[in-house]
Short mmCIF file of C-alpha atoms in Angstrom, two decimals:
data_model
loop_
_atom_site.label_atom_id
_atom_site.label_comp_id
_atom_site.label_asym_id
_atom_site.label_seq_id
_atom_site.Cartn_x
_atom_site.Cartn_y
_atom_site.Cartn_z
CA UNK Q 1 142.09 71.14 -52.72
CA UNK Q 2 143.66 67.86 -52.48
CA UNK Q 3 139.95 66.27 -51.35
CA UNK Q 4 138.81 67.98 -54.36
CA UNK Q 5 140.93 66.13 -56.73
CA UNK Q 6 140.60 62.92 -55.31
CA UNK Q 7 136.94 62.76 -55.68
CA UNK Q 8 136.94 64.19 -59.27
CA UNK Q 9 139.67 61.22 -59.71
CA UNK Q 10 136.98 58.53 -58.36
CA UNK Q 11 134.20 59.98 -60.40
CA UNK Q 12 136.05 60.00 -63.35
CA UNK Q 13 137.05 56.14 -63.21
CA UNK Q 14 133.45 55.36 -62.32
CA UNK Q 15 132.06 57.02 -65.15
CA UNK Q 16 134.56 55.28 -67.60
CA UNK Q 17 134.00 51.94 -66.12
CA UNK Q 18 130.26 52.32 -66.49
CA UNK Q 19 130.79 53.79 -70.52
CA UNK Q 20 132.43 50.17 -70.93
CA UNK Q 21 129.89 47.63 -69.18
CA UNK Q 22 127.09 49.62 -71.87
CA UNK Q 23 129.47 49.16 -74.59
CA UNK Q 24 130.03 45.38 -73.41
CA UNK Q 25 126.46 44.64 -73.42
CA UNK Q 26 125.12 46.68 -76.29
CA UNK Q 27 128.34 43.74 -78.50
CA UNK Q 28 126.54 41.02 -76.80
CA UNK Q 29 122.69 41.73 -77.53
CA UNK Q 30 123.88 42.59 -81.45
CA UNK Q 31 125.74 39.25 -81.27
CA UNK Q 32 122.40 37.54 -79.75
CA UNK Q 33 119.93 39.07 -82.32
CA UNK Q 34 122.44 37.75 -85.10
CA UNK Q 35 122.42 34.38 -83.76
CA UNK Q 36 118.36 34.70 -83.99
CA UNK Q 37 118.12 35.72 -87.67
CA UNK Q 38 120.41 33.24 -88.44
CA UNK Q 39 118.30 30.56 -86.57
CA UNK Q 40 115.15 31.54 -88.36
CA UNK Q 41 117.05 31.40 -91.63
CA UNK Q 42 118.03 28.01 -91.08
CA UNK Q 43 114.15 27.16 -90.18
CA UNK Q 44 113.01 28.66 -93.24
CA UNK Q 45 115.12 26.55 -95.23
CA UNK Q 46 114.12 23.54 -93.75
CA UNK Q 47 110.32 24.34 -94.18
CA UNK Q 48 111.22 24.60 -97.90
CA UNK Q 49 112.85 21.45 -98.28
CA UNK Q 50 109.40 19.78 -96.64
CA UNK Q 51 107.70 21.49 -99.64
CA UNK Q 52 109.63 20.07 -102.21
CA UNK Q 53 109.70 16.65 -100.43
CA UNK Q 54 105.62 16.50 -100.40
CA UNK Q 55 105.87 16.32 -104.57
CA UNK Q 56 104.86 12.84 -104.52
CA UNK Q 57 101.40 13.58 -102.82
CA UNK Q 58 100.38 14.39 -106.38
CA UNK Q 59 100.51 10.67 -106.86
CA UNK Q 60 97.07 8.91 -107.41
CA UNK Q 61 96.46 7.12 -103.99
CA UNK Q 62 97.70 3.04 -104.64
CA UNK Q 63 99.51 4.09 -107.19
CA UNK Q 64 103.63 4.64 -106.84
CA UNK Q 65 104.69 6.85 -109.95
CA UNK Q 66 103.11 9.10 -112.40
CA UNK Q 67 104.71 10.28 -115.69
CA UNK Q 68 105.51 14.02 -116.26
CA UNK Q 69 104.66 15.92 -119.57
CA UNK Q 70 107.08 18.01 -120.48
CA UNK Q 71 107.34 20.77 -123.82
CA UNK Q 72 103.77 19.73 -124.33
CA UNK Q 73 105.01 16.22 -125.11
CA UNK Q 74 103.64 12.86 -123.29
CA UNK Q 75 105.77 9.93 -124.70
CA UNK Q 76 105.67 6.68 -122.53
CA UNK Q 77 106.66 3.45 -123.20
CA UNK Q 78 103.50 1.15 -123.01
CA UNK Q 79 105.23 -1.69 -121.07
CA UNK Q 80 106.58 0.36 -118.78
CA UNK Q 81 103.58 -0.10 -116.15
CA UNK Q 82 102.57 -3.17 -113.88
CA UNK Q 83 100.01 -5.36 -116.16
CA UNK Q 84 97.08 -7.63 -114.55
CA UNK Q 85 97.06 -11.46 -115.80
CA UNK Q 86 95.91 -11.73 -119.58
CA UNK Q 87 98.81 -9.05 -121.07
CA UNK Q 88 102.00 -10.52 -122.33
CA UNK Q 89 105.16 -8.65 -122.96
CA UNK Q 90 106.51 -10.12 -126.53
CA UNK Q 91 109.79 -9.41 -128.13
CA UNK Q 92 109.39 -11.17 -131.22
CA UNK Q 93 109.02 -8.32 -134.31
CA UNK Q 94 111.79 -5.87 -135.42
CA UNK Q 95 110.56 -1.63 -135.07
CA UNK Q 96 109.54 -1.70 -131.54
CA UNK Q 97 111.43 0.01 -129.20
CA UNK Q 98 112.07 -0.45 -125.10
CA UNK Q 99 111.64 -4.22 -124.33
CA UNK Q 100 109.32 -4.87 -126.42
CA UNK Q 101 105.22 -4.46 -126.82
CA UNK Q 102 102.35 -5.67 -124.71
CA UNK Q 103 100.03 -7.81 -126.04
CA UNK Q 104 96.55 -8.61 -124.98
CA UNK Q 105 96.28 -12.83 -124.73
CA UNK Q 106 92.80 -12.65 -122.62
CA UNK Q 107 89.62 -13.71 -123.60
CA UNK Q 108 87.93 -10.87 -125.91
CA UNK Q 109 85.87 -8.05 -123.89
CA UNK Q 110 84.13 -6.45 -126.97
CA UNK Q 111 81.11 -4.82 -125.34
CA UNK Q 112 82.09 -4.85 -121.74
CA UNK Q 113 85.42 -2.51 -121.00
CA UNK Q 114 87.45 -2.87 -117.61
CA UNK Q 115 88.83 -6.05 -118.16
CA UNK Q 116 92.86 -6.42 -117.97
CA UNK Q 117 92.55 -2.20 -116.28
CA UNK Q 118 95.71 -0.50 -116.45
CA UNK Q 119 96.38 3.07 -115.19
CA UNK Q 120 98.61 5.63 -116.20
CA UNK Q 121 99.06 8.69 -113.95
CA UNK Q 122 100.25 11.67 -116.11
CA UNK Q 123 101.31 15.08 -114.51
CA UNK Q 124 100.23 17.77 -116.88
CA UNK Q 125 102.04 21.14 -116.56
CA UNK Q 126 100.93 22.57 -119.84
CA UNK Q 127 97.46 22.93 -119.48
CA UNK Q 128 95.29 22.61 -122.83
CA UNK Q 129 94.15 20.28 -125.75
CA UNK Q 130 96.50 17.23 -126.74
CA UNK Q 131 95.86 14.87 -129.20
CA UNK Q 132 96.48 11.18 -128.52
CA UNK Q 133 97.67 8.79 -130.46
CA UNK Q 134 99.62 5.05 -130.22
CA UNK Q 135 101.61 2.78 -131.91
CA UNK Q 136 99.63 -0.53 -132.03
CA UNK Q 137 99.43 -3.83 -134.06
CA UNK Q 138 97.07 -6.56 -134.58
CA UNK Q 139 99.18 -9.78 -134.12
CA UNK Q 140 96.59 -12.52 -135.26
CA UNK Q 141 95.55 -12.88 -138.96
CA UNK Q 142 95.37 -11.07 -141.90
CA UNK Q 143 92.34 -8.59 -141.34
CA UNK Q 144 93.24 -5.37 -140.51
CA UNK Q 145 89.49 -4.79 -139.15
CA UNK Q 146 90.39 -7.70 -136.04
CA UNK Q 147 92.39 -7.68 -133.50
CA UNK Q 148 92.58 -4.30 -133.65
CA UNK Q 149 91.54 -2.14 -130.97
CA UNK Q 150 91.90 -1.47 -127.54
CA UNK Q 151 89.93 0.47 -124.50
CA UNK Q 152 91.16 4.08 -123.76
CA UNK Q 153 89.31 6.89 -121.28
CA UNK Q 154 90.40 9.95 -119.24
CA UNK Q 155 87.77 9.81 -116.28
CA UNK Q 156 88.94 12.94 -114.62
CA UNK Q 157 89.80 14.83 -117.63
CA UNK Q 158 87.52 18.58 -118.53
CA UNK Q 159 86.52 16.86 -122.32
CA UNK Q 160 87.71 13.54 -124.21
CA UNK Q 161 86.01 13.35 -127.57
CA UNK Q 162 87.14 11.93 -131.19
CA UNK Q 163 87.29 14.91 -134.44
CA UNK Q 164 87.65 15.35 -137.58
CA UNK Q 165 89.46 17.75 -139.79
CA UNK Q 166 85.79 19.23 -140.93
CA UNK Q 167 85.00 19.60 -137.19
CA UNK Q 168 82.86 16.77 -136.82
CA UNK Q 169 83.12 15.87 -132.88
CA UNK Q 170 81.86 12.24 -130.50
CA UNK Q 171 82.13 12.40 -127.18
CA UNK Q 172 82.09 8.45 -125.46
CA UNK Q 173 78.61 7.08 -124.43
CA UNK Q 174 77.41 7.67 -121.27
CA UNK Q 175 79.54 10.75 -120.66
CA UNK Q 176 76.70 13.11 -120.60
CA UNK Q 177 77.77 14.37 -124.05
CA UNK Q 178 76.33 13.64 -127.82
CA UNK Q 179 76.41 13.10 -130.91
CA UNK Q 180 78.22 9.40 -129.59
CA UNK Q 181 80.59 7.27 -131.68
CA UNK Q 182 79.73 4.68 -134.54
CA UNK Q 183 79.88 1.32 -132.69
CA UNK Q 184 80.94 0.42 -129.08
CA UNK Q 185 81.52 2.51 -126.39
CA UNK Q 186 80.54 2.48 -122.89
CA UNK Q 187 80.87 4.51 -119.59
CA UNK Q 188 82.68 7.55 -121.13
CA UNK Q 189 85.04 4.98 -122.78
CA UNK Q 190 86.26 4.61 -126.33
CA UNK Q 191 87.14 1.84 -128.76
CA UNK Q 192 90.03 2.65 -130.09
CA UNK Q 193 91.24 1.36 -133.46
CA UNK Q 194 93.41 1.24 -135.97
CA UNK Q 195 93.37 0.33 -139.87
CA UNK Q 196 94.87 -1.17 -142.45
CA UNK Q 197 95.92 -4.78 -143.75
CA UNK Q 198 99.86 -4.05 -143.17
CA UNK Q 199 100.31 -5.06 -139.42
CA UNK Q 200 103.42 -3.73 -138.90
CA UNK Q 201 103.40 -1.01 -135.90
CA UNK Q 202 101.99 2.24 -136.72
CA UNK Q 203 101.08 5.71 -135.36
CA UNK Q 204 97.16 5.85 -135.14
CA UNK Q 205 94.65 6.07 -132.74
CA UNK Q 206 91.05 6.07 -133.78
CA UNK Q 207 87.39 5.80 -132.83
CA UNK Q 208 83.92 5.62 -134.35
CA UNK Q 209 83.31 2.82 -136.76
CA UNK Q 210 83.48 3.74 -140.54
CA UNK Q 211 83.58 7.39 -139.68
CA UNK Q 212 87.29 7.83 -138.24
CA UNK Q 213 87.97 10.66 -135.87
CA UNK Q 214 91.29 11.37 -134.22
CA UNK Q 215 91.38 11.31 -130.42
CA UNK Q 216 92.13 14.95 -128.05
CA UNK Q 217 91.76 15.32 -124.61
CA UNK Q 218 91.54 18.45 -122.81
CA UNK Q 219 93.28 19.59 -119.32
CA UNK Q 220 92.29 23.19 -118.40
CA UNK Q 221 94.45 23.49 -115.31
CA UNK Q 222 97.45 22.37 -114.20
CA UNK Q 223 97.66 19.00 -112.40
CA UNK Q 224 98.08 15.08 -112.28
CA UNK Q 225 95.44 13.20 -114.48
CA UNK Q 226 94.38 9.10 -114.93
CA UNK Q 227 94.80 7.29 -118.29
CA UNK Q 228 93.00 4.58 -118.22
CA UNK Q 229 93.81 1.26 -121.13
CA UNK Q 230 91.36 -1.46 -120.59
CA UNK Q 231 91.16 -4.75 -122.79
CA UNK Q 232 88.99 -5.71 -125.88
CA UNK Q 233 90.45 -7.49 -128.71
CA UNK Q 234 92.24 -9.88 -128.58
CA UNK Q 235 96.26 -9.81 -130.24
CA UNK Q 236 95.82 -6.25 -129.99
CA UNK Q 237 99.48 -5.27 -129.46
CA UNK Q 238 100.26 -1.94 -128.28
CA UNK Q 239 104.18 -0.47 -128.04
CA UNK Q 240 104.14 3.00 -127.31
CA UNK Q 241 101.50 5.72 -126.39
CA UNK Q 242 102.15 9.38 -127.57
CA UNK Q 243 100.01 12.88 -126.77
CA UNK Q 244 101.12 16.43 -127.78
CA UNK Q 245 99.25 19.91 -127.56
CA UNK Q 246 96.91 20.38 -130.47
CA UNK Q 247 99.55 23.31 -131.75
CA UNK Q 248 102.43 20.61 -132.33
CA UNK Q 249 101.82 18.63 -136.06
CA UNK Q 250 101.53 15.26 -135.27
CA UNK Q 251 104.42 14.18 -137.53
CA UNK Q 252 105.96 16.61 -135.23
CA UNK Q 253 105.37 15.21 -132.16
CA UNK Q 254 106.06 11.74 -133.76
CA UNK Q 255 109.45 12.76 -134.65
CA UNK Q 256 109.93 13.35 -131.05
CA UNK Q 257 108.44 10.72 -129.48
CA UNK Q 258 111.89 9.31 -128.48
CA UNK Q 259 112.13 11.72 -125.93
CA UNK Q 260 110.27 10.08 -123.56
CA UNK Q 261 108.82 11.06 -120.30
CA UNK Q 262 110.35 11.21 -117.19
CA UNK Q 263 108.90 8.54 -114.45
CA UNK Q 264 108.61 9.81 -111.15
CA UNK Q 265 108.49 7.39 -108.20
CA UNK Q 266 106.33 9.25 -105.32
CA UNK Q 267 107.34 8.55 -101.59
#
């Protein structure tokens, strides 16, 4: 009887030391697999901060910023770029605003743009129509019909083209598209003008001689697009560039216009 007991005795221990080794492990492989989601976690998080870092790929290659729409709003400084030979930054008149206005001090390029190129990248979030429009000045003379336009295209834009409030509509020559502006334009770009004999800055952008149409430009997706200014009169002097969607009033979007875009700088 005694034998008996003693080997229900070791049985009994055996089992319960068994029971506790299961226990044991079953804690450490729960503790192991925690460990593992929490590693993954941590990779997943670091994958997303890569994402966010690539932003700047949206950058035009040789180019180191772009500027971001925002509300349907593009307002950018005009000096606020890096300007061949042939521009000059001038401080000398009262109702300009940053550090002043560019001015264009180069021979004339009346029938040839591309001289004095400058780019501006612009990311557009709010795909659609805007409407362009600058503030500009002639700074030579008394004749409101010199020194008073400028170069402007949109290469990789879905439409550029000049209107009017009856819905007459130019599209730039040689970009596929008629009826084509009064007077010069080339290569899909526009002369753009302004009028008047009061050269004091003003809000206008226009093209087609004698027969002015306002300027629009169309982005149907999402994405980072080229402004392109190129020279052509000479003392044209331009201080700030403005586009809004074709649903904002200009006067609107003028009013406005001091909030101006942010400038991203790309890695």
């Amino acid at each position: 009887m005694r034998t008996l007991i003693r080997i229900i005795l070791i049985f009994s221990i055996a089992f319960q030391s068994c029971s506790i080794d299961e226990e044991t492990v079953n804690q450490i492989s729960q503790e192991n697999s925690e460990e593992s989601s929490d590693d993954s976690a941590e990779e997943v998080e670091t994958g997303s901060d890569e994402e966010s870092s690539e932003d700047g790929s949206n950058c035009p290659e040789n180019i180191g910023f772009l500027f971001e729409e925002a509300n349907g709003l593009v307002s950018i400084e005009f000096e606020d770029n890096e300007f061949p030979d042939g521009w000059v930054l001038k401080n000398d008149v009262s109702g300009v605003s940053g550090t002043g206005y560019m001015q264009w001090e180069g021979n004339p390029s009346l029938g040839n743009p591309g001289t004095g190129m400058i780019t501006f990248p612009i990311r557009i979030s709010n795909a659609g129509t805007y409407r362009f429009t600058w503030s500009s000045s002639y700074r030579k003379g008394d004749n409101g019909t010199e020194h008073n336009d400028t170069w402007l295209r949109f290469p990789d834009a879905d439409d550029f083209y000049g209107k009017k409030n009856d819905g007459s509509i130019v599209y730039p020559n040689d970009s596929g598209k008629q009826p084509n502006p009064n007077g010069s334009s080339k290569d899909g770009w526009f002369k753009i003008y302004r009028s008047g004999d009061n050269n004091e800055f003003k809000w206008q952008a226009r093209t087609s001689d004698n027969d002015a149409h306002d300027i629009y430009i169309t982005f149907e997706n999402e994405g980072t697009y080229l402004m392109e200014v190129s020279a052509r009169s000479d003392f044209h002097a331009i201080d700030r560039i403005l586009m809004h969607k074709d649903d904002i009033s200009n006067n609107d979007a003028i009013e406005q216009a001091d909030n101006f875009s942010a400038k991203t700088v790309c890695d």
